[in-house]
Coordinates of C-alpha atoms and ligand atoms in Angstrom, one line a residue:
X17 CA 124.2 93.8 146.9
X18 CA 127.9 93.9 146.1
X19 CA 128.1 90.2 146.4
X20 CA 126.2 89.9 143.2
X21 CA 123.0 90.8 141.4
X22 CA 120.2 88.9 139.8
X23 CA 120.5 91.2 136.9
X24 CA 123.3 93.6 136.0
X25 CA 122.4 96.4 133.6
X26 CA 125.1 98.2 131.6
X27 CA 124.0 101.8 130.8
X28 CA 121.5 104.1 132.5
X29 CA 119.7 105.7 129.6
X30 CA 115.9 105.5 129.5
X31 CA 116.0 101.8 128.6
X32 CA 118.4 100.8 131.3
X33 CA 116.4 102.9 133.8
X34 CA 113.0 101.4 132.8
X35 CA 114.4 97.8 132.9
X36 CA 115.9 98.4 136.3
X37 CA 112.6 99.6 137.6
X38 CA 110.6 96.8 136.1
X39 CA 112.9 94.2 137.6
X40 CA 113.4 96.0 140.9
X41 CA 109.6 96.3 141.3
X42 CA 109.4 92.5 141.0
X43 CA 111.9 92.2 143.9
X44 CA 115.0 91.2 141.9
X45 CA 118.3 92.6 142.9
X46 CA 119.5 94.9 140.1
X47 CA 122.8 96.7 139.7
X48 CA 123.1 99.4 137.1
X49 CA 126.5 100.5 135.9
X50 CA 126.8 103.8 134.0
X51 CA 130.1 105.2 132.8
X52 CA 129.0 108.9 132.9
X53 CA 129.0 110.7 136.2
X54 CA 125.9 112.7 135.4
X55 CA 122.8 112.3 133.2
X56 CA 123.2 113.0 129.4
X57 CA 122.0 116.6 129.0
X58 CA 121.8 116.9 125.2
X59 CA 118.6 116.9 123.2
X60 CA 117.3 113.6 122.0
X61 CA 113.8 112.1 122.0
X62 CA 110.8 114.5 122.0
X63 CA 108.0 112.1 121.1
X64 CA 106.5 109.0 122.6
X65 CA 103.3 107.2 121.6
X66 CA 100.3 105.8 123.6
X67 CA 101.9 102.4 124.3
X68 CA 104.8 104.1 125.9
X69 CA 102.4 106.2 128.1
X70 CA 101.1 102.8 129.4
X71 CA 104.7 101.6 130.0
X72 CA 105.3 104.8 132.0
X73 CA 102.3 103.8 134.1
X74 CA 103.9 100.4 134.7
X75 CA 107.2 101.9 135.9
X76 CA 105.3 104.3 138.2
X77 CA 106.1 107.7 136.7
X78 CA 103.0 108.4 134.6
X79 CA 101.4 110.8 137.0
X80 CA 104.5 113.0 137.1
X81 CA 105.1 112.7 133.3
X82 CA 101.5 113.8 132.4
X83 CA 102.1 117.5 133.3
X84 CA 105.3 117.5 131.3
X85 CA 104.0 116.6 127.9
X86 CA 102.2 118.4 125.1
X87 CA 99.7 116.4 122.9
X88 CA 100.3 116.7 119.1
X89 CA 97.3 116.4 116.8
X90 CA 98.9 117.0 113.4
X91 CA 102.3 116.3 111.9
X92 CA 102.5 118.1 108.6
X93 CA 105.0 117.7 105.8
X94 CA 105.4 120.7 103.5
X95 CA 107.5 121.4 100.5
X96 CA 109.7 124.6 100.1
X97 CA 106.7 126.5 98.7
X98 CA 104.6 125.6 101.8
X99 CA 102.3 123.1 100.0
X100 CA 101.2 120.2 102.1
X101 CA 102.8 116.9 101.1
X102 CA 101.7 114.7 103.9
X103 CA 99.5 115.1 107.0
X104 CA 99.5 112.6 109.9
X105 CA 96.7 113.1 112.3
X106 CA 97.0 111.7 115.8
X107 CA 94.1 111.1 118.2
X108 CA 93.8 112.5 121.7
X109 CA 93.2 109.0 123.1
X110 CA 95.1 106.1 121.5
X111 CA 94.6 102.4 122.0
X112 CA 96.5 102.4 125.3
X113 CA 94.5 105.2 126.8
X114 CA 97.1 107.9 126.2
X115 CA 97.3 110.4 123.4
X116 CA 98.8 108.9 120.2
X117 CA 101.5 111.6 120.1
X118 CA 103.1 113.0 123.3
X119 CA 105.8 115.6 123.0
X120 CA 108.3 115.8 125.9
X121 CA 111.9 116.4 126.9
X122 CA 114.1 113.3 127.3
X123 CA 116.3 114.7 130.1
X124 CA 113.0 115.5 132.0
X125 CA 111.9 111.9 131.6
X126 CA 115.3 110.5 132.6
X127 CA 115.2 112.5 135.8
X128 CA 111.8 111.0 136.8
X129 CA 112.9 107.5 135.9
X130 CA 116.1 108.0 137.9
X131 CA 114.1 109.2 141.0
X132 CA 111.8 106.2 140.7
X133 CA 114.7 103.7 140.3
X134 CA 116.6 105.1 143.3
X135 CA 113.5 104.9 145.4
X136 CA 113.5 101.1 145.0
X137 CA 115.6 99.3 147.7
X138 CA 116.3 96.5 145.2
X139 CA 118.0 98.7 142.6
X140 CA 121.5 100.0 143.0
X141 CA 122.6 102.7 140.6
X142 CA 126.4 103.1 140.2
X143 CA 127.4 106.2 138.1
X144 CA 131.0 106.8 137.1
X145 CA 131.4 103.0 136.6
X146 CA 132.4 101.8 133.1
X147 CA 132.0 98.2 132.2
X148 CA 135.2 97.2 130.5
X149 CA 134.9 93.4 130.5
X150 CA 132.3 90.7 130.4
X151 CA 132.6 87.0 131.0
X152 CA 129.8 84.5 130.8
X153 CA 130.9 81.2 132.4
X154 CA 127.5 79.5 131.8
X155 CA 126.2 79.7 135.4
X156 CA 127.0 83.4 136.0
X157 CA 128.1 86.5 134.2
X158 CA 131.0 88.5 135.5
X159 CA 131.3 92.1 134.6
X160 CA 134.6 94.0 135.0
X161 CA 133.7 97.5 136.3
X162 CA 136.2 100.3 136.2
X163 CA 135.6 103.0 138.8
X164 CA 136.3 106.7 138.4
X165 CA 139.7 106.3 140.2
X166 CA 140.7 103.7 137.6
X167 CA 140.4 100.7 140.0
X168 CA 138.5 97.7 138.6
X169 CA 136.3 95.2 140.4
X170 CA 134.5 92.0 139.3
X171 CA 130.7 92.1 139.6
X172 CA 128.9 88.8 139.3
X173 CA 125.2 88.6 138.1
X174 CA 122.8 85.9 136.9
X175 CA 122.1 87.9 133.7
X176 CA 123.6 91.0 132.2
X177 CA 121.8 93.3 129.9
X178 CA 123.6 95.7 127.6
X179 CA 121.5 98.9 127.5
X180 CA 124.6 100.8 126.6
X181 CA 123.5 102.7 123.6
X182 CA 124.4 103.0 120.0
X183 CA 128.2 102.4 120.6
X184 CA 127.4 99.5 122.9
X185 CA 130.4 97.8 124.5
X186 CA 128.3 94.7 125.2
X187 CA 127.3 94.4 121.6
X188 CA 130.9 94.6 120.5
X189 CA 131.8 92.0 123.1
X190 CA 129.2 89.6 121.6
X191 CA 130.8 90.1 118.2
X192 CA 127.3 90.1 116.7
X193 CA 126.8 91.1 113.1
X194 CA 124.6 94.1 112.4
X195 CA 122.1 94.5 109.6
X196 CA 122.6 98.1 108.3
X197 CA 120.3 99.5 105.7
X198 CA 122.9 102.1 104.8
X199 CA 120.7 105.0 105.3
X200 CA 122.5 107.8 107.3
X201 CA 122.4 111.6 107.4
X202 CA 123.9 114.2 109.7
X203 CA 121.5 116.7 111.3
X204 CA 122.0 119.7 113.6
X205 CA 119.6 119.4 116.6
X206 CA 118.7 122.7 118.3
X207 CA 116.5 123.0 121.4
X208 CA 115.1 126.5 122.0
X209 CA 113.3 128.1 124.9
X210 CA 111.1 131.0 123.6
X211 CA 111.0 133.9 126.1
X212 CA 107.2 134.2 125.6
X213 CA 104.6 131.4 125.3
X214 CA 103.9 130.9 121.6
X215 CA 101.2 128.9 119.9
X216 CA 102.6 126.8 117.1
X217 CA 100.2 125.6 114.5
X218 CA 100.5 122.9 113.3
X219 CA 102.5 121.8 116.3
X220 CA 104.9 119.5 114.3
X221 CA 106.1 120.3 110.8
X222 CA 108.7 118.8 108.4
X223 CA 109.9 121.3 105.8
X224 CA 111.0 119.2 102.8
X225 CA 113.1 122.1 101.3
X226 CA 116.0 120.7 99.4
X227 CA 118.0 123.8 100.2
X228 CA 117.7 122.9 103.9
X229 CA 115.5 120.0 105.0
X230 CA 114.2 121.2 108.4
X231 CA 112.1 119.8 111.3
X232 CA 110.2 122.0 113.7
X233 CA 108.5 120.2 116.5
X234 CA 107.5 120.6 120.1
X235 CA 110.1 119.6 122.6
X236 CA 107.5 119.5 125.4
X237 CA 105.8 122.4 127.2
X238 CA 107.7 125.7 126.7
X239 CA 110.4 124.1 124.5
X240 CA 110.8 124.1 120.7
X241 CA 113.0 121.7 118.7
X242 CA 114.5 122.5 115.3
X243 CA 116.5 120.0 113.3
X244 CA 118.6 121.0 110.2
X245 CA 120.0 118.5 107.8
X246 CA 123.7 118.8 106.8
X247 CA 123.9 119.7 103.1
X248 CA 126.3 118.0 100.7
X249 CA 129.7 119.8 100.9
X250 CA 129.0 121.3 104.4
X251 CA 131.3 120.1 107.2
X252 CA 130.0 118.9 110.6
X253 CA 132.2 121.5 112.3
X254 CA 130.6 124.3 110.2
X255 CA 127.2 123.0 111.1
X256 CA 127.7 122.3 114.8
X257 CA 128.2 125.8 116.2
X258 CA 126.0 128.2 118.1
X259 CA 126.5 130.9 115.4
X260 CA 125.1 128.5 112.7
X261 CA 122.2 127.5 115.0
X262 CA 121.2 131.2 115.3
X263 CA 121.7 131.8 111.6
X264 CA 119.4 128.9 110.7
X265 CA 116.8 129.9 113.3
X266 CA 116.6 133.5 112.0
X267 CA 114.2 132.8 109.2
X268 CA 111.8 131.3 111.8
X269 CA 111.9 134.6 113.7
X270 CA 113.9 133.1 116.5
X271 CA 116.6 135.4 117.7
X272 CA 118.8 135.9 120.8
X273 CA 116.4 138.7 122.0
X274 CA 113.3 136.5 121.9
X275 CA 114.6 133.0 122.8
X276 CA 117.3 131.2 124.6
X277 CA 119.3 128.5 122.9
X278 CA 119.2 125.6 125.3
X279 CA 121.3 123.0 123.4
X280 CA 122.7 122.2 120.0
X281 CA 124.5 119.2 118.7
X282 CA 125.0 117.2 115.5
X283 CA 123.8 113.6 115.3
X284 CA 124.2 111.0 112.6
X285 CA 120.8 109.2 112.0
X286 CA 121.2 105.5 111.1
X287 CA 118.9 102.6 110.3
X288 CA 120.3 99.3 111.6
X289 CA 119.8 96.5 114.1
X290 CA 121.9 93.7 115.6
X291 CA 121.4 90.2 114.4
X292 CA 122.0 88.5 117.8
X293 CA 120.1 89.9 120.8
X294 CA 121.1 87.2 123.2
X295 CA 124.1 85.1 123.8
X296 CA 123.8 82.9 126.9
X297 CA 123.3 85.2 129.9
X298 CA 124.0 88.4 128.0
X299 CA 121.3 90.3 126.2
X300 CA 121.0 93.6 124.4
X301 CA 118.2 96.2 124.6
X302 CA 117.5 99.7 123.3
X303 CA 119.9 101.6 121.0
X304 CA 122.5 98.9 121.7
X305 CA 120.3 96.6 119.7
X306 CA 118.7 98.9 117.1
X307 CA 118.9 102.5 115.8
X308 CA 116.6 104.3 113.4
X309 CA 116.1 107.8 112.0
X310 CA 114.0 109.9 114.4
X311 CA 111.3 111.0 111.8
X312 CA 108.7 108.6 113.4
X313 CA 109.9 109.3 116.9
X314 CA 110.2 105.6 117.7
X315 CA 113.8 105.0 118.8
X316 CA 113.4 105.3 122.5
X317 CA 109.8 103.9 122.2
X318 CA 111.3 100.8 120.7
X319 CA 113.8 100.5 123.5
X320 CA 111.1 100.8 126.2
X321 CA 109.2 98.1 124.4
X322 CA 112.3 95.9 124.6
X323 CA 112.5 96.6 128.4
X324 CA 108.8 95.7 128.8
X325 CA 109.1 92.5 126.8
X326 CA 112.3 91.4 128.5
X327 CA 111.3 92.2 132.1
X328 CA 108.5 89.7 132.5
X329 CA 110.5 87.0 130.7
X330 CA 113.5 87.5 133.0
X331 CA 111.2 87.5 135.9
X332 CA 109.8 84.0 135.0
X333 CA 113.3 82.6 134.3
X334 CA 114.8 84.0 137.5
X335 CA 112.0 82.6 139.6
X336 CA 112.4 79.2 138.0
X337 CA 108.9 79.3 136.5
X338 CA 110.2 79.1 133.0
X339 CA 113.4 77.7 131.5
X340 CA 115.9 80.2 130.1
X341 CA 114.9 79.2 126.5
X342 CA 112.0 81.6 127.1
X343 CA 114.6 84.4 126.6
X344 CA 115.0 83.4 123.0
X345 CA 111.5 84.6 122.3
X346 CA 112.7 88.1 123.3
X347 CA 114.4 88.6 119.9
X348 CA 112.0 86.5 117.9
X349 CA 109.1 88.8 119.0
X350 CA 111.0 92.1 119.0
X351 CA 113.0 92.0 115.8
X352 CA 110.0 92.0 113.3
X353 CA 108.4 94.8 115.3
X354 CA 111.4 97.1 115.5
X355 CA 112.3 96.2 111.9
X356 CA 109.0 97.4 110.7
X357 CA 109.5 100.7 112.5
X358 CA 113.0 101.1 111.2
X359 CA 111.6 100.6 107.7
X360 CA 108.8 103.1 108.3
X361 CA 111.3 105.7 109.7
X362 CA 113.6 105.2 106.8
X363 CA 110.7 105.7 104.2
X364 CA 109.9 109.0 106.0
X365 CA 113.6 109.9 105.9
X366 CA 113.6 109.3 102.1
X367 CA 110.9 111.9 101.7
X368 CA 112.6 114.6 103.7
X369 CA 116.4 114.0 103.3
X370 CA 116.4 115.2 99.6
X371 CA 118.9 117.9 98.9
X372 CA 118.7 117.7 95.1
X373 CA 116.2 120.3 93.7
X374 CA 115.2 118.2 90.7
X375 CA 114.5 115.1 92.8
X376 CA 112.6 117.3 95.3
X377 CA 110.5 118.8 92.5
X378 CA 109.6 115.3 91.2
X379 CA 108.8 114.1 94.8
X380 CA 106.6 117.2 95.4
X381 CA 104.7 116.7 92.1
X382 CA 104.1 113.0 92.9
X383 CA 103.0 113.6 96.5
X384 CA 100.7 116.6 95.7
X385 CA 99.0 114.6 92.9
X386 CA 98.6 111.7 95.4
X387 CA 97.0 114.0 98.0
X388 CA 94.7 115.5 95.3
X389 CA 93.6 112.0 94.4
X390 CA 92.6 111.5 98.0
X391 CA 95.5 109.2 98.9
X392 CA 96.1 110.4 102.3
X393 CA 99.1 109.4 104.4
X394 CA 98.4 106.9 107.2
X395 CA 100.6 106.2 110.1
X396 CA 102.1 102.7 110.2
X397 CA 99.5 100.0 110.8
X398 CA 99.4 98.5 114.3
X399 CA 102.4 96.2 114.4
X400 CA 102.2 92.9 116.1
X401 CA 105.1 91.1 117.7
X402 CA 107.0 88.3 115.9
X403 CA 106.7 84.6 116.7
X404 CA 106.9 83.9 120.4
X405 CA 104.7 83.5 123.5
X406 CA 101.1 83.7 122.1
X407 CA 98.6 81.4 120.5
X408 CA 99.5 80.9 116.8
X409 CA 96.4 81.1 114.6
X410 CA 94.5 83.4 116.9
X411 CA 94.0 86.6 114.9
X412 CA 94.2 88.8 118.1
X413 CA 97.1 87.1 119.7
X414 CA 100.4 89.0 119.5
X415 CA 98.6 92.3 119.1
X416 CA 98.6 95.2 121.5
X417 CA 95.4 95.2 123.7
X418 CA 93.5 98.3 124.7
X419 CA 93.5 100.2 127.9
X420 CA 90.4 102.3 128.9
X421 CA 88.8 103.9 131.9
X422 CA 87.2 101.7 134.5
X423 CA 85.8 102.2 138.0
X424 CA 86.1 100.1 141.1
X425 CA 85.0 100.9 144.6
X426 CA 84.6 104.6 143.9
X427 CA 87.9 104.8 142.2
X428 CA 87.9 105.9 138.5
X429 CA 90.9 105.8 136.2
X430 CA 92.8 103.9 133.6
X431 CA 92.6 100.1 133.9
X432 CA 96.2 99.5 135.1
X433 CA 95.9 102.2 137.7
X434 CA 92.6 100.9 139.1
X435 CA 93.0 97.1 138.7
X436 CA 96.7 96.5 138.3
X437 CA 99.0 95.1 135.7
X438 CA 100.7 91.8 135.0
X439 CA 99.1 88.7 133.5
X440 CA 95.4 89.6 133.1
X441 CA 92.3 87.8 132.2
X442 CA 89.5 90.0 131.0
X443 CA 86.0 88.8 130.1
X444 CA 82.8 90.5 128.9
X445 CA 80.8 88.5 131.4
X446 CA 81.5 86.9 134.8
X447 CA 85.0 87.0 136.4
X448 CA 86.9 84.3 134.3
X449 CA 88.9 83.2 137.3
X450 CA 85.7 81.6 138.6
X451 CA 85.9 79.1 135.7
X452 CA 89.5 78.0 136.3
X453 CA 90.1 74.3 137.1
X454 CA 92.5 73.7 140.1
X455 CA 95.6 73.3 137.9
X456 CA 94.9 76.4 135.8
X457 CA 94.0 78.4 139.0
X458 CA 97.3 77.3 140.7
X459 CA 99.3 78.2 137.6
X460 CA 97.6 81.6 137.3
X461 CA 98.3 82.4 140.9
X462 CA 102.0 81.5 140.4
X463 CA 102.0 84.2 137.7
X464 CA 100.2 86.6 140.2
X465 CA 97.5 86.9 137.6
X466 CA 94.7 89.4 137.8
X467 CA 91.2 88.6 136.6
X468 CA 88.3 90.9 135.7
X469 CA 84.8 90.3 134.3
X470 CA 82.7 93.2 133.1
X471 CA 79.4 91.4 133.7
X472 CA 76.5 92.9 135.7
X473 CA 77.8 91.4 139.0
X474 CA 81.3 92.7 138.6
X475 CA 82.7 95.3 140.9
X476 CA 84.7 96.7 138.0
X477 CA 82.8 98.9 135.6
X478 CA 83.7 99.6 131.9
X479 CA 83.0 103.3 132.2
X480 CA 82.8 104.2 128.5
X481 CA 81.7 100.8 127.3
X482 CA 85.0 100.5 125.3
X483 CA 85.9 97.0 126.5
X484 CA 82.3 95.8 125.7
X485 CA 82.7 97.3 122.2
X486 CA 86.0 95.6 121.7
X487 CA 84.6 92.2 122.7
X488 CA 81.7 92.7 120.4
X489 CA 83.8 93.7 117.4
X490 CA 86.3 90.9 118.0
X491 CA 83.6 88.3 118.5
X492 CA 85.4 86.9 121.6
X493 CA 84.3 86.7 125.2
X494 CA 87.7 86.4 127.1
X495 CA 91.2 87.6 126.5
X496 CA 94.5 86.7 128.3
X497 CA 96.8 89.8 128.3
X498 CA 100.5 89.5 128.9
X499 CA 102.4 91.8 131.3
X500 CA 103.6 93.9 128.2
X501 CA 99.9 94.5 127.1
X502 CA 100.1 92.1 124.1
X503 CA 97.5 89.4 123.9
X504 CA 98.5 85.8 124.6
X505 CA 95.2 84.7 123.1
X506 CA 91.4 84.8 123.2
X507 CA 88.5 82.5 123.9
X508 CA 84.9 82.6 122.6
X509 CA 83.5 82.3 126.1
X510 CA 84.5 81.5 129.7
X511 CA 84.6 77.7 128.9
X512 CA 87.8 78.5 126.9
X513 CA 89.6 80.1 129.8
X514 CA 91.2 76.8 131.0
X515 CA 92.5 76.1 127.5
X516 CA 94.1 79.5 127.4
X517 CA 95.9 78.9 130.8
X518 CA 97.0 75.4 129.9
X519 CA 98.3 76.5 126.5
X520 CA 100.2 79.4 128.3
X521 CA 101.8 76.9 130.7
X522 CA 102.8 74.6 127.9
X523 CA 104.3 77.6 126.0
X524 CA 106.4 79.1 128.8
X525 CA 107.3 76.1 130.8
Ligands
FAD204 C1 118.0 113.9 117.7 C2 117.3 112.7 118.2 C3 116.0 112.7 118.2 C4 115.3 111.6 118.7 N1 114.0 111.6 118.8 C5 113.3 110.6 119.3 C6 111.9 110.6 119.5 O1 111.3 111.6 119.3 N2 111.3 109.5 120.0 C7 112.0 108.4 120.4 O2 111.3 107.4 120.8 N3 113.3 108.3 120.2 C8 114.0 109.4 119.7 N4 115.3 109.3 119.6 C9 116.1 108.1 120.0 C10 116.3 108.0 121.5 O3 116.9 109.2 122.0 C11 117.2 106.8 121.8 O4 116.6 105.7 121.2 C12 117.3 106.5 123.3 O5 118.0 107.6 124.0 C13 118.0 105.2 123.5 O6 118.1 104.9 124.9 P1 119.1 103.8 125.5 O7 118.8 103.8 126.9 O8 118.9 102.6 124.7 O9 120.5 104.4 125.2 P2 121.2 105.7 125.7 O10 120.2 106.7 126.1 O11 122.2 106.1 124.7 O12 122.0 105.3 127.0 C14 123.1 104.4 127.0 C15 123.9 104.6 128.2 O13 124.9 103.6 128.3 C16 126.1 104.2 128.8 N5 127.3 103.4 128.5 C17 127.8 103.2 127.3 N6 128.8 102.3 127.3 C18 129.0 102.0 128.7 C19 129.8 101.1 129.4 N7 130.8 100.4 128.8 N8 129.7 101.0 130.7 C20 128.7 101.7 131.4 N9 127.9 102.6 130.7 C21 128.0 102.7 129.4 C22 126.1 105.6 128.1 O14 126.9 106.5 128.9 C23 124.6 106.0 128.2 O15 124.3 106.7 129.3 C24 116.0 110.4 119.1 C25 117.4 110.4 119.0 C26 118.1 111.5 118.6 C27 119.6 111.5 118.5

């Protein structure tokens, strides 16, 4: 392995971990370099959505994650007087077959991802190794890796991915400009372990009190998260102390005799993304490429979507199935998606980060009137990916496809667990692979494609009829799903399957 890697990953946060697993599972030799000797212990993400649940299935940790989450049904926003300003409801089963809002602890998840990555013989994790130099000579990338004893060594790789977080060294090396929406606030984050099990209702709350904007949410089973905004005139040092944390927790009846303070730290929330995600053999993913305020709980989620999008494209390029221009579609697809979420998170931030009492009163009056007029808050609409690898003009292409329960040979479960993932043809009738002409069949087998029909002769059963309902409402008979669960395109019936495969081959090769 030390002779060189197919892919070198800089940074072993959740995004570097997921990308290493996704590539290692496909048989590529992956080296991951992380400057910290141990995992980051401080509180960060507490929420992931249904799509991320499906990604966790793809990286092989879903079964172990499931018992470590708490499902949220309501996210309520209140003013200082306790009146409801906004109420987001989230369903117990989202589009991807997971609850729409899953509360968890990021260090827990990172531990599971670490165990999974280290179980793969193709993945080598090197902690205590800081990447201090990068050179792309066109045919190969060479990283300079500094070890704990100060010695440096060159590490060659075919591609290098900067998953090195908000202060990314790789991003600085690329010299890429950053689009910054100029929205930033400092918040004290406090994770608490109550001594006794407590039922919190609603589970997740924003208190839009100008005297101290405050977030109270689940931090996963048995753990509670408080976030307190820094007020104008207050210093970070003043805010970032254990004594301040206890003082701010006291009004919530949280005291040293009934709870343990697990962690506290101050973060600056920002809203920005890098304008260049790829330069030759160097690419960026996760916080290295984008950051957003946490009010929609989408920062890590977006990074995991980056990993999911990039992994199958790198796979096709490394195997020689696609030219490396395919990697340009990584940014063209991901930037509009993450941009929409940054915008949404910032709009939420504008509601809560108000420290001026008059502005807060005007906001409250406006929002209470809107709620009384029946204008309820809705979560962001399903966001499609930007231009890239899908059939332009097809209204379903570029949209996330559903996952539901199926059964096969006595085995019941979510589709990916029972049937598998990757490029997938699904049809309401007979197995669409039976319709493929020799060229399309050969190409589909190069992609290791999977094909399923839900017709009466099929061995796969649509347990709840959800796929059939989807085909009915969409008015299509066949879909081609990409490995990241977005649709490449659809066809009216099985006669259109060959066209789908031929168009896919034209697009990626
Ligand atoms: C308070 C808070 C709450 C949040 N809540 C949510 C939430 O509810 N939901 C959600 O989805 N997201 C949330 N987020 C965001 C989420 O935590 C981040 O988006 C996520 O951790 C980013 O993962 P990453 O792997 O890209 O980067 P990181 O986790 O930051 O990992 C980057 C790694 O790169 C390493 N590194 C840096 N430079 C080098 C180098 N030169 N050489 C080697 N290694 C290097 C670092 O040591 C680090 O380990 C929250 C964030 C905060 C701060």
